[in-house]
């Protein structure tokens, strides 16, 4: 499945043949990603990335989650996902990362805008949620730029290797997005 973002960025569901590119981008950006994401130590070789892709295909088939590769000029630049889709309450929980080669160009803001449009228009979701560590300013700028509301903070909401971080919760409702 593919969602076109603009003339040079697209979101494509990851396939097993993306395993090498996914591992290379992850490994190259390990330090930058490890600061904010909890799973880096579990990705040590291409086969770990392949297992992740296979698991993400299962989740997609079960409609529990949707994980897309972000492709910029055809190259894998990172991922964006509905980490969880709560169908009962029609909520999409969004997560994302970019390889350090691709940051600072507005790629993720446009990718999130596309995923939110897809979630509201095609999946009939009602609410999008993004949680960022309070000190992760680069990540917080994304929902802020897109007009999400900061709804509150959760103390010690996530364990990152050797410490807890607080989370800021951002929400967007379908009716407010439609106004934009
Ligand atoms: C979070 C993360 C994806 C943000 O990446 P990013 O490159 O800052 O985000 P975007 O692709 O939307 O780019 C926006 C930045 O590019 C700048 N930019 C430069 N040229 C631009 C252009 N042509 N259009 C738009 N923005 C541009 C913007 O000013 C902005 O920088 P700022 O936040 O300092 O204002 C990235 O830092 C990352 O992967 N971090 C590690 C993993 C992580 O934290 N994940 C989120 C967990 S909640």
JSON list of N, CA, C and O in Angstrom, two decimals, residues 1 12-24 45-58 60-61 67-69 71 76:
[
{"chain": "A", "resi": 1, "resn": "UNK", "atom": "N", "xyz": [0.83, -1.19, 0.00]},
{"chain": "A", "resi": 1, "resn": "UNK", "atom": "CA", "xyz": [0.00, 0.00, 0.00]},
{"chain": "A", "resi": 1, "resn": "UNK", "atom": "C", "xyz": [0.88, 1.25, 0.00]},
{"chain": "A", "resi": 1, "resn": "UNK", "atom": "O", "xyz": [1.89, 1.29, 0.69]},
{"chain": "A", "resi": 12, "resn": "UNK", "atom": "N", "xyz": [5.14, 3.97, 2.13]},
{"chain": "A", "resi": 12, "resn": "UNK", "atom": "CA", "xyz": [4.83, 2.63, 1.60]},
{"chain": "A", "resi": 12, "resn": "UNK", "atom": "C", "xyz": [4.93, 1.61, 2.71]},
{"chain": "A", "resi": 12, "resn": "UNK", "atom": "O", "xyz": [5.88, 1.68, 3.51]},
{"chain": "A", "resi": 13, "resn": "UNK", "atom": "N", "xyz": [3.98, 0.69, 2.77]},
{"chain": "A", "resi": 13, "resn": "UNK", "atom": "CA", "xyz": [4.09, -0.36, 3.79]},
{"chain": "A", "resi": 13, "resn": "UNK", "atom": "C", "xyz": [5.40, -1.10, 3.55]},
{"chain": "A", "resi": 13, "resn": "UNK", "atom": "O", "xyz": [5.77, -1.39, 2.41]},
{"chain": "A", "resi": 14, "resn": "UNK", "atom": "N", "xyz": [6.09, -1.37, 4.64]},
{"chain": "A", "resi": 14, "resn": "UNK", "atom": "CA", "xyz": [7.40, -2.02, 4.53]},
{"chain": "A", "resi": 14, "resn": "UNK", "atom": "C", "xyz": [7.24, -3.44, 4.01]},
{"chain": "A", "resi": 14, "resn": "UNK", "atom": "O", "xyz": [6.29, -4.14, 4.37]},
{"chain": "A", "resi": 15, "resn": "UNK", "atom": "N", "xyz": [8.19, -3.85, 3.18]},
{"chain": "A", "resi": 15, "resn": "UNK", "atom": "CA", "xyz": [8.19, -5.22, 2.64]},
{"chain": "A", "resi": 15, "resn": "UNK", "atom": "C", "xyz": [9.50, -5.89, 3.05]},
{"chain": "A", "resi": 15, "resn": "UNK", "atom": "O", "xyz": [10.49, -5.19, 3.30]},
{"chain": "A", "resi": 16, "resn": "UNK", "atom": "N", "xyz": [9.52, -7.24, 3.07]},
{"chain": "A", "resi": 16, "resn": "UNK", "atom": "CA", "xyz": [10.75, -7.92, 3.48]},
{"chain": "A", "resi": 16, "resn": "UNK", "atom": "C", "xyz": [11.99, -7.44, 2.72]},
{"chain": "A", "resi": 16, "resn": "UNK", "atom": "O", "xyz": [13.07, -7.34, 3.31]},
{"chain": "A", "resi": 17, "resn": "UNK", "atom": "N", "xyz": [11.83, -7.06, 1.46]},
{"chain": "A", "resi": 17, "resn": "UNK", "atom": "CA", "xyz": [13.03, -6.64, 0.71]},
{"chain": "A", "resi": 17, "resn": "UNK", "atom": "C", "xyz": [13.56, -5.27, 1.15]},
{"chain": "A", "resi": 17, "resn": "UNK", "atom": "O", "xyz": [14.63, -4.84, 0.71]},
{"chain": "A", "resi": 18, "resn": "UNK", "atom": "N", "xyz": [12.85, -4.59, 2.06]},
{"chain": "A", "resi": 18, "resn": "UNK", "atom": "CA", "xyz": [13.36, -3.33, 2.61]},
{"chain": "A", "resi": 18, "resn": "UNK", "atom": "C", "xyz": [14.29, -3.56, 3.81]},
{"chain": "A", "resi": 18, "resn": "UNK", "atom": "O", "xyz": [14.79, -2.61, 4.41]},
{"chain": "A", "resi": 19, "resn": "UNK", "atom": "N", "xyz": [14.52, -4.86, 4.15]},
{"chain": "A", "resi": 19, "resn": "UNK", "atom": "CA", "xyz": [15.22, -5.13, 5.41]},
{"chain": "A", "resi": 19, "resn": "UNK", "atom": "C", "xyz": [16.61, -4.50, 5.47]},
{"chain": "A", "resi": 19, "resn": "UNK", "atom": "O", "xyz": [17.00, -3.92, 6.48]},
{"chain": "A", "resi": 20, "resn": "UNK", "atom": "N", "xyz": [17.35, -4.58, 4.36]},
{"chain": "A", "resi": 20, "resn": "UNK", "atom": "CA", "xyz": [18.72, -4.08, 4.39]},
{"chain": "A", "resi": 20, "resn": "UNK", "atom": "C", "xyz": [18.74, -2.55, 4.54]},
{"chain": "A", "resi": 20, "resn": "UNK", "atom": "O", "xyz": [19.50, -2.01, 5.35]},
{"chain": "A", "resi": 21, "resn": "UNK", "atom": "N", "xyz": [17.91, -1.88, 3.76]},
{"chain": "A", "resi": 21, "resn": "UNK", "atom": "CA", "xyz": [17.85, -0.41, 3.83]},
{"chain": "A", "resi": 21, "resn": "UNK", "atom": "C", "xyz": [17.40, 0.02, 5.22]},
{"chain": "A", "resi": 21, "resn": "UNK", "atom": "O", "xyz": [17.95, 0.97, 5.80]},
{"chain": "A", "resi": 22, "resn": "UNK", "atom": "N", "xyz": [16.43, -0.71, 5.78]},
{"chain": "A", "resi": 22, "resn": "UNK", "atom": "CA", "xyz": [15.93, -0.33, 7.10]},
{"chain": "A", "resi": 22, "resn": "UNK", "atom": "C", "xyz": [17.03, -0.50, 8.14]},
{"chain": "A", "resi": 22, "resn": "UNK", "atom": "O", "xyz": [17.25, 0.38, 8.98]},
{"chain": "A", "resi": 23, "resn": "UNK", "atom": "N", "xyz": [17.76, -1.61, 8.04]},
{"chain": "A", "resi": 23, "resn": "UNK", "atom": "CA", "xyz": [18.84, -1.81, 9.01]},
{"chain": "A", "resi": 23, "resn": "UNK", "atom": "C", "xyz": [19.93, -0.74, 8.85]},
{"chain": "A", "resi": 23, "resn": "UNK", "atom": "O", "xyz": [20.39, -0.16, 9.83]},
{"chain": "A", "resi": 24, "resn": "UNK", "atom": "N", "xyz": [20.31, -0.45, 7.62]},
{"chain": "A", "resi": 24, "resn": "UNK", "atom": "CA", "xyz": [21.39, 0.53, 7.39]},
{"chain": "A", "resi": 24, "resn": "UNK", "atom": "C", "xyz": [21.01, 1.90, 7.93]},
{"chain": "A", "resi": 24, "resn": "UNK", "atom": "O", "xyz": [21.82, 2.55, 8.61]},
{"chain": "A", "resi": 45, "resn": "UNK", "atom": "N", "xyz": [21.25, -6.48, 13.66]},
{"chain": "A", "resi": 45, "resn": "UNK", "atom": "CA", "xyz": [21.64, -6.95, 12.32]},
{"chain": "A", "resi": 45, "resn": "UNK", "atom": "C", "xyz": [20.41, -6.94, 11.41]},
{"chain": "A", "resi": 45, "resn": "UNK", "atom": "O", "xyz": [19.30, -6.68, 11.85]},
{"chain": "A", "resi": 46, "resn": "UNK", "atom": "N", "xyz": [20.67, -7.24, 10.10]},
{"chain": "A", "resi": 46, "resn": "UNK", "atom": "CA", "xyz": [19.60, -7.16, 9.09]},
{"chain": "A", "resi": 46, "resn": "UNK", "atom": "C", "xyz": [18.44, -8.08, 9.47]},
{"chain": "A", "resi": 46, "resn": "UNK", "atom": "O", "xyz": [17.27, -7.76, 9.24]},
{"chain": "A", "resi": 47, "resn": "UNK", "atom": "N", "xyz": [18.77, -9.22, 10.09]},
{"chain": "A", "resi": 47, "resn": "UNK", "atom": "CA", "xyz": [17.68, -10.16, 10.38]},
{"chain": "A", "resi": 47, "resn": "UNK", "atom": "C", "xyz": [16.74, -9.61, 11.46]},
{"chain": "A", "resi": 47, "resn": "UNK", "atom": "O", "xyz": [15.54, -9.88, 11.45]},
{"chain": "A", "resi": 48, "resn": "UNK", "atom": "N", "xyz": [17.26, -8.77, 12.37]},
{"chain": "A", "resi": 48, "resn": "UNK", "atom": "CA", "xyz": [16.37, -8.12, 13.35]},
{"chain": "A", "resi": 48, "resn": "UNK", "atom": "C", "xyz": [15.41, -7.17, 12.63]},
{"chain": "A", "resi": 48, "resn": "UNK", "atom": "O", "xyz": [14.23, -7.09, 12.96]},
{"chain": "A", "resi": 49, "resn": "UNK", "atom": "N", "xyz": [15.93, -6.43, 11.63]},
{"chain": "A", "resi": 49, "resn": "UNK", "atom": "CA", "xyz": [15.07, -5.50, 10.88]},
{"chain": "A", "resi": 49, "resn": "UNK", "atom": "C", "xyz": [14.03, -6.29, 10.09]},
{"chain": "A", "resi": 49, "resn": "UNK", "atom": "O", "xyz": [12.88, -5.88, 9.96]},
{"chain": "A", "resi": 50, "resn": "UNK", "atom": "N", "xyz": [14.46, -7.44, 9.55]},
{"chain": "A", "resi": 50, "resn": "UNK", "atom": "CA", "xyz": [13.53, -8.26, 8.78]},
{"chain": "A", "resi": 50, "resn": "UNK", "atom": "C", "xyz": [12.42, -8.80, 9.67]},
{"chain": "A", "resi": 50, "resn": "UNK", "atom": "O", "xyz": [11.25, -8.79, 9.30]},
{"chain": "A", "resi": 51, "resn": "UNK", "atom": "N", "xyz": [12.79, -9.23, 10.87]},
{"chain": "A", "resi": 51, "resn": "UNK", "atom": "CA", "xyz": [11.76, -9.72, 11.81]},
{"chain": "A", "resi": 51, "resn": "UNK", "atom": "C", "xyz": [10.77, -8.62, 12.15]},
{"chain": "A", "resi": 51, "resn": "UNK", "atom": "O", "xyz": [9.57, -8.85, 12.26]},
{"chain": "A", "resi": 52, "resn": "UNK", "atom": "N", "xyz": [11.30, -7.40, 12.33]},
{"chain": "A", "resi": 52, "resn": "UNK", "atom": "CA", "xyz": [10.41, -6.27, 12.62]},
{"chain": "A", "resi": 52, "resn": "UNK", "atom": "C", "xyz": [9.43, -6.06, 11.45]},
{"chain": "A", "resi": 52, "resn": "UNK", "atom": "O", "xyz": [8.24, -5.85, 11.66]},
{"chain": "A", "resi": 53, "resn": "UNK", "atom": "N", "xyz": [9.95, -6.14, 10.22]},
{"chain": "A", "resi": 53, "resn": "UNK", "atom": "CA", "xyz": [9.09, -5.93, 9.05]},
{"chain": "A", "resi": 53, "resn": "UNK", "atom": "C", "xyz": [8.01, -7.03, 9.00]},
{"chain": "A", "resi": 53, "resn": "UNK", "atom": "O", "xyz": [6.83, -6.75, 8.77]},
{"chain": "A", "resi": 54, "resn": "UNK", "atom": "N", "xyz": [8.43, -8.26, 9.24]},
{"chain": "A", "resi": 54, "resn": "UNK", "atom": "CA", "xyz": [7.45, -9.36, 9.19]},
{"chain": "A", "resi": 54, "resn": "UNK", "atom": "C", "xyz": [6.38, -9.18, 10.27]},
{"chain": "A", "resi": 54, "resn": "UNK", "atom": "O", "xyz": [5.18, -9.38, 10.03]},
{"chain": "A", "resi": 55, "resn": "UNK", "atom": "N", "xyz": [6.80, -8.75, 11.45]},
{"chain": "A", "resi": 55, "resn": "UNK", "atom": "CA", "xyz": [5.85, -8.50, 12.53]},
{"chain": "A", "resi": 55, "resn": "UNK", "atom": "C", "xyz": [4.91, -7.35, 12.14]},
{"chain": "A", "resi": 55, "resn": "UNK", "atom": "O", "xyz": [3.70, -7.41, 12.37]},
{"chain": "A", "resi": 56, "resn": "UNK", "atom": "N", "xyz": [5.47, -6.31, 11.51]},
{"chain": "A", "resi": 56, "resn": "UNK", "atom": "CA", "xyz": [4.64, -5.16, 11.14]},
{"chain": "A", "resi": 56, "resn": "UNK", "atom": "C", "xyz": [3.62, -5.56, 10.07]},
{"chain": "A", "resi": 56, "resn": "UNK", "atom": "O", "xyz": [2.50, -5.04, 10.06]},
{"chain": "A", "resi": 57, "resn": "UNK", "atom": "N", "xyz": [3.97, -6.50, 9.20]},
{"chain": "A", "resi": 57, "resn": "UNK", "atom": "CA", "xyz": [3.00, -6.98, 8.18]},
{"chain": "A", "resi": 57, "resn": "UNK", "atom": "C", "xyz": [1.86, -7.73, 8.87]},
{"chain": "A", "resi": 57, "resn": "UNK", "atom": "O", "xyz": [0.69, -7.54, 8.55]},
{"chain": "A", "resi": 58, "resn": "UNK", "atom": "N", "xyz": [2.21, -8.53, 9.88]},
{"chain": "A", "resi": 58, "resn": "UNK", "atom": "CA", "xyz": [1.16, -9.24, 10.65]},
{"chain": "A", "resi": 58, "resn": "UNK", "atom": "C", "xyz": [0.21, -8.26, 11.32]},
{"chain": "A", "resi": 58, "resn": "UNK", "atom": "O", "xyz": [-1.01, -8.41, 11.27]},
{"chain": "A", "resi": 60, "resn": "UNK", "atom": "N", "xyz": [-0.42, -5.23, 10.49]},
{"chain": "A", "resi": 60, "resn": "UNK", "atom": "CA", "xyz": [-1.21, -4.58, 9.44]},
{"chain": "A", "resi": 60, "resn": "UNK", "atom": "C", "xyz": [-2.38, -5.48, 9.03]},
{"chain": "A", "resi": 60, "resn": "UNK", "atom": "O", "xyz": [-3.52, -5.04, 8.95]},
{"chain": "A", "resi": 61, "resn": "UNK", "atom": "N", "xyz": [-2.08, -6.75, 8.79]},
{"chain": "A", "resi": 61, "resn": "UNK", "atom": "CA", "xyz": [-3.12, -7.70, 8.38]},
{"chain": "A", "resi": 61, "resn": "UNK", "atom": "C", "xyz": [-4.21, -7.83, 9.44]},
{"chain": "A", "resi": 61, "resn": "UNK", "atom": "O", "xyz": [-5.38, -8.03, 9.13]},
{"chain": "A", "resi": 67, "resn": "UNK", "atom": "N", "xyz": [2.43, 0.29, 9.72]},
{"chain": "A", "resi": 67, "resn": "UNK", "atom": "CA", "xyz": [3.79, 0.84, 9.72]},
{"chain": "A", "resi": 67, "resn": "UNK", "atom": "C", "xyz": [4.21, 1.09, 8.28]},
{"chain": "A", "resi": 67, "resn": "UNK", "atom": "O", "xyz": [4.18, 0.17, 7.45]},
{"chain": "A", "resi": 68, "resn": "UNK", "atom": "N", "xyz": [4.57, 2.33, 7.99]},
{"chain": "A", "resi": 68, "resn": "UNK", "atom": "CA", "xyz": [4.98, 2.71, 6.63]},
{"chain": "A", "resi": 68, "resn": "UNK", "atom": "C", "xyz": [6.44, 3.10, 6.63]},
{"chain": "A", "resi": 68, "resn": "UNK", "atom": "O", "xyz": [6.92, 3.78, 7.55]},
{"chain": "A", "resi": 69, "resn": "UNK", "atom": "N", "xyz": [7.15, 2.74, 5.56]},
{"chain": "A", "resi": 69, "resn": "UNK", "atom": "CA", "xyz": [8.45, 3.34, 5.32]},
{"chain": "A", "resi": 69, "resn": "UNK", "atom": "C", "xyz": [8.21, 4.70, 4.68]},
{"chain": "A", "resi": 69, "resn": "UNK", "atom": "O", "xyz": [7.28, 4.87, 3.89]},
{"chain": "A", "resi": 71, "resn": "UNK", "atom": "N", "xyz": [9.68, 7.16, 2.06]},
{"chain": "A", "resi": 71, "resn": "UNK", "atom": "CA", "xyz": [10.64, 7.13, 0.96]},
{"chain": "A", "resi": 71, "resn": "UNK", "atom": "C", "xyz": [10.78, 8.54, 0.39]},
{"chain": "A", "resi": 71, "resn": "UNK", "atom": "O", "xyz": [9.78, 9.18, 0.02]},
{"chain": "A", "resi": 76, "resn": "UNK", "atom": "N", "xyz": [14.75, 4.94, 1.41]},
{"chain": "A", "resi": 76, "resn": "UNK", "atom": "CA", "xyz": [14.13, 4.81, 2.73]},
{"chain": "A", "resi": 76, "resn": "UNK", "atom": "C", "xyz": [14.75, 5.83, 3.69]},
{"chain": "A", "resi": 76, "resn": "UNK", "atom": "O", "xyz": [15.96, 5.84, 3.91]}
]
